[in-house]
C-alpha positions as MATLAB code, in Angstrom:
seq = 'MTLLKVDRIKICCIMSQQDADIAIECGATCLGLVAKMPSGPGIIDNTTISNLVRYIDNRARAIVLTSEKEANEILRHVDAVGVETVQVVSPVDPSVIKEIKRLAPALEVIPVVHVIDKSSIDYALRLGEYADAILLDTGNFNVEPIELGGTGRTHDWEVSADIVSRSEKPIYLAGGLDPENVIAAINQVKPHHIDVCSRLRRDGALDRNLCREFIARIRSHSWN';
ca = [
      35.545  -33.736   72.352;
      34.091  -32.252   69.107;
      35.957  -29.322   67.244;
      33.716  -26.520   65.881;
      34.378  -24.494   62.725;
      32.604  -21.401   61.161;
      30.608  -22.690   58.258;
      29.683  -19.818   55.980;
      31.948  -16.895   55.068;
      30.276  -14.021   53.646;
      32.276  -11.271   51.872;
      29.836   -8.113   51.462;
      29.824   -4.873   49.480;
      30.438   -6.836   46.048;
      30.398   -4.266   43.605;
      32.002   -5.674   40.528;
      32.922   -8.950   38.715;
      36.520   -8.494   39.920;
      35.503   -8.122   43.557;
      33.278  -11.180   42.934;
      35.898  -13.385   41.574;
      38.418  -12.280   44.380;
      36.329  -13.097   47.017;
      35.514  -16.366   45.487;
      38.795  -17.310   44.616;
      39.716  -16.790   48.257;
      37.118  -19.025   49.545;
      34.184  -17.053   50.267;
      30.878  -19.046   50.140;
      28.460  -16.165   50.222;
      28.534  -12.587   48.698;
      26.669   -9.954   49.912;
      25.093   -7.394   47.231;
      24.047   -4.118   48.701;
      21.086   -2.218   47.196;
      20.004    1.040   48.028;
      20.883    2.198   51.644;
      20.879    5.376   53.613;
      24.663    5.344   53.722;
      27.291    2.708   53.847;
      29.913    1.182   51.070;
      29.351   -0.898   48.186;
      25.900    0.389   47.087;
      24.774   -0.794   43.623;
      21.746   -0.722   41.550;
      19.166   -3.402   40.905;
      20.558   -3.627   37.190;
      24.001   -4.290   38.750;
      23.277   -6.590   41.115;
      20.971   -8.602   38.825;
      24.065   -8.954   36.423;
      26.340  -10.011   39.364;
      23.913  -12.576   40.508;
      23.811  -14.212   36.978;
      27.624  -13.895   37.085;
      28.301  -15.769   40.460;
      25.706  -18.105   39.310;
      26.265  -21.602   41.639;
      29.933  -20.729   42.672;
      28.654  -18.722   46.075;
      25.635  -17.958   47.536;
      24.370  -14.328   46.450;
      22.711  -12.445   48.800;
      21.110   -9.230   48.426;
      21.041   -6.755   51.276;
      17.708   -4.514   51.364;
      16.560   -1.601   53.259;
      12.970   -2.153   52.711;
      10.776   -2.746   55.582;
       7.426   -3.892   54.440;
       6.988   -7.798   53.480;
       5.569   -7.044   50.148;
       8.466   -4.482   49.185;
      10.950   -6.885   50.381;
       9.532   -9.692   48.156;
       9.271   -7.416   45.281;
      13.050   -6.398   45.681;
      14.043  -10.192   45.743;
      12.112  -10.787   42.609;
      13.696   -7.911   40.831;
      17.090   -9.077   41.181;
      16.662  -12.752   41.253;
      18.140  -14.012   44.581;
      17.191  -16.951   46.948;
      18.318  -15.209   49.997;
      17.883  -11.607   51.603;
      19.244   -9.835   54.304;
      16.979   -7.551   55.817;
      18.875   -4.542   57.353;
      16.397   -2.052   58.484;
      15.141   -3.020   62.133;
      11.554   -4.889   61.299;
       8.776   -6.231   63.725;
       9.440  -10.175   63.729;
       5.902  -10.218   62.036;
       7.333   -8.981   59.144;
       9.702  -11.997   58.794;
       6.855  -14.068   59.618;
       4.701  -12.637   56.529;
       7.856  -13.096   54.227;
       8.046  -16.874   55.131;
       4.385  -17.102   55.000;
       4.481  -15.809   51.541;
       7.786  -17.136   49.988;
       8.658  -20.116   52.483;
      11.863  -21.049   49.960;
      13.292  -17.904   50.428;
      16.118  -17.561   52.989;
      15.585  -14.501   55.019;
      18.197  -13.149   57.217;
      17.282  -10.119   59.378;
      19.908   -8.023   60.880;
      20.302   -7.124   64.665;
      22.422   -4.020   65.302;
      23.657   -4.901   68.778;
      23.252   -1.892   70.873;
      23.027   -3.686   74.269;
      21.201   -6.221   76.117;
      17.989   -5.504   74.992;
      19.169   -6.672   71.549;
      18.972  -10.209   72.649;
      15.442  -10.294   73.334;
      14.864   -8.725   69.747;
      17.195  -11.251   68.128;
      15.341  -14.443   69.797;
      11.976  -13.015   68.651;
      13.113  -12.869   64.924;
      14.732  -16.077   65.144;
      11.163  -17.621   65.732;
      10.768  -16.958   62.144;
      14.128  -16.458   60.282;
      16.557  -18.885   58.691;
      19.324  -17.049   60.248;
      20.434  -13.709   62.023;
      23.043  -11.335   61.333;
      24.438   -9.448   64.342;
      26.124   -6.198   62.981;
      27.129   -2.386   64.147;
      24.449    0.295   62.948;
      23.523    3.449   64.053;
      20.115    4.990   64.521;
      21.263    8.084   66.275;
      22.840    9.701   63.271;
      21.667   11.024   59.850;
      21.723    9.627   57.801;
      21.275    6.273   59.859;
      23.823    3.522   59.526;
      22.643    0.048   58.603;
      25.975   -1.778   58.243;
      29.458   -1.610   56.556;
      30.626    0.751   59.265;
      33.852   -0.904   60.184;
      32.934   -1.013   63.747;
      32.941   -3.748   66.419;
      30.067   -4.251   68.968;
      29.868   -5.809   72.074;
      30.790   -9.238   71.669;
      29.577  -10.487   75.025;
      26.137   -9.505   73.918;
      26.596  -11.381   70.796;
      27.918  -14.479   72.313;
      24.488  -14.561   74.951;
      22.563  -14.114   71.384;
      24.423  -17.313   70.081;
      24.187  -19.524   72.888;
      20.466  -18.919   73.311;
      19.418  -18.915   69.874;
      17.885  -22.057   67.717;
      18.854  -20.123   64.498;
      22.346  -19.546   62.908;
      24.183  -16.580   63.496;
      26.403  -14.316   61.221;
      28.881  -11.977   63.130;
      29.632   -9.024   61.340;
      30.922   -5.527   62.266;
      34.590   -4.569   62.278;
      35.979   -7.638   61.675;
      39.489   -7.958   60.021;
      42.446  -10.639   59.907;
      43.607   -9.311   62.819;
      40.860   -9.608   65.174;
      38.347  -12.012   63.352;
      40.057  -15.259   65.472;
      39.333  -13.208   68.956;
      35.786  -12.690   67.650;
      35.066  -16.375   66.650;
      36.732  -17.432   70.109;
      34.410  -15.471   72.235;
      31.087  -15.205   70.110;
      31.435  -18.668   68.510;
      29.276  -17.756   65.491;
      28.142  -19.970   62.870;
      29.051  -17.726   60.066;
      31.184  -14.635   59.776;
      30.450  -11.765   57.741;
      32.908   -8.688   56.660;
      32.945   -5.750   54.468;
      34.777   -2.636   54.891;
      38.079   -3.646   56.665;
      38.750   -6.110   53.639;
      38.799   -2.860   51.082;
      41.325   -0.555   50.110;
      40.680    2.830   48.215;
      37.216    1.160   47.746;
      38.020   -2.253   46.300;
      38.272   -5.703   47.619;
      41.922   -5.930   48.507;
      42.917   -9.832   47.374;
      45.726  -10.245   49.830;
      43.512   -8.923   52.905;
      40.529  -11.166   51.695;
      42.888  -14.519   51.385;
      44.441  -13.858   54.795;
      40.914  -13.173   56.393;
      39.548  -16.541   55.188;
      42.827  -18.615   55.501;
      42.946  -17.579   59.346;
      38.988  -18.501   59.594;
      39.172  -21.471   57.614;
      42.417  -22.951   59.882;
      40.789  -22.258   63.073;
      38.768  -24.517   65.141;
      37.555  -24.276   68.942;
      35.739  -26.536   71.580;
];
């Protein structure tokens, strides 16, 4: 019987060198850098992102979160900040991801599916035809400004589990995860990767103890 484990652990909303150091020291393998967004925590400008990418170097995978919606604009953003992985947080047609991969085949592209209901399953699978991985999160397009992540809310893990079971591409699970619920989420969804932002922060800063506990629980857990 094969025991499975989460591969990548992504700590998002990294805003400073201190945040980056804490996340890496606690065992994060990916760091999310949030660019211009309609709302949400951790937003930093492109200069700060570029500086952090250089600071992180090869200690972890730096991932820029972009709200751009067109292939050329997304690629311009990637070039501006110097990353090799981009998380596309706005809803886009799968043809956009296809075009990005055509123009920049070496770029790792991770579009986000904001899980709403079972209609999200088909959308995730269509994106997965071209993406390198899919990230499942809990946004809200019915508020102003719209929410494209960092909400601290969970979504229907049953839908997420269905996406994982059908997808040929790796799946990141995000949305309201913390040390108390992450193992239940892993057991139900069985994602390849885990992503977290708001619930590991106190007073806006990444909390070392919460981060350490969160990652330690994931790394000590396996399932069939």
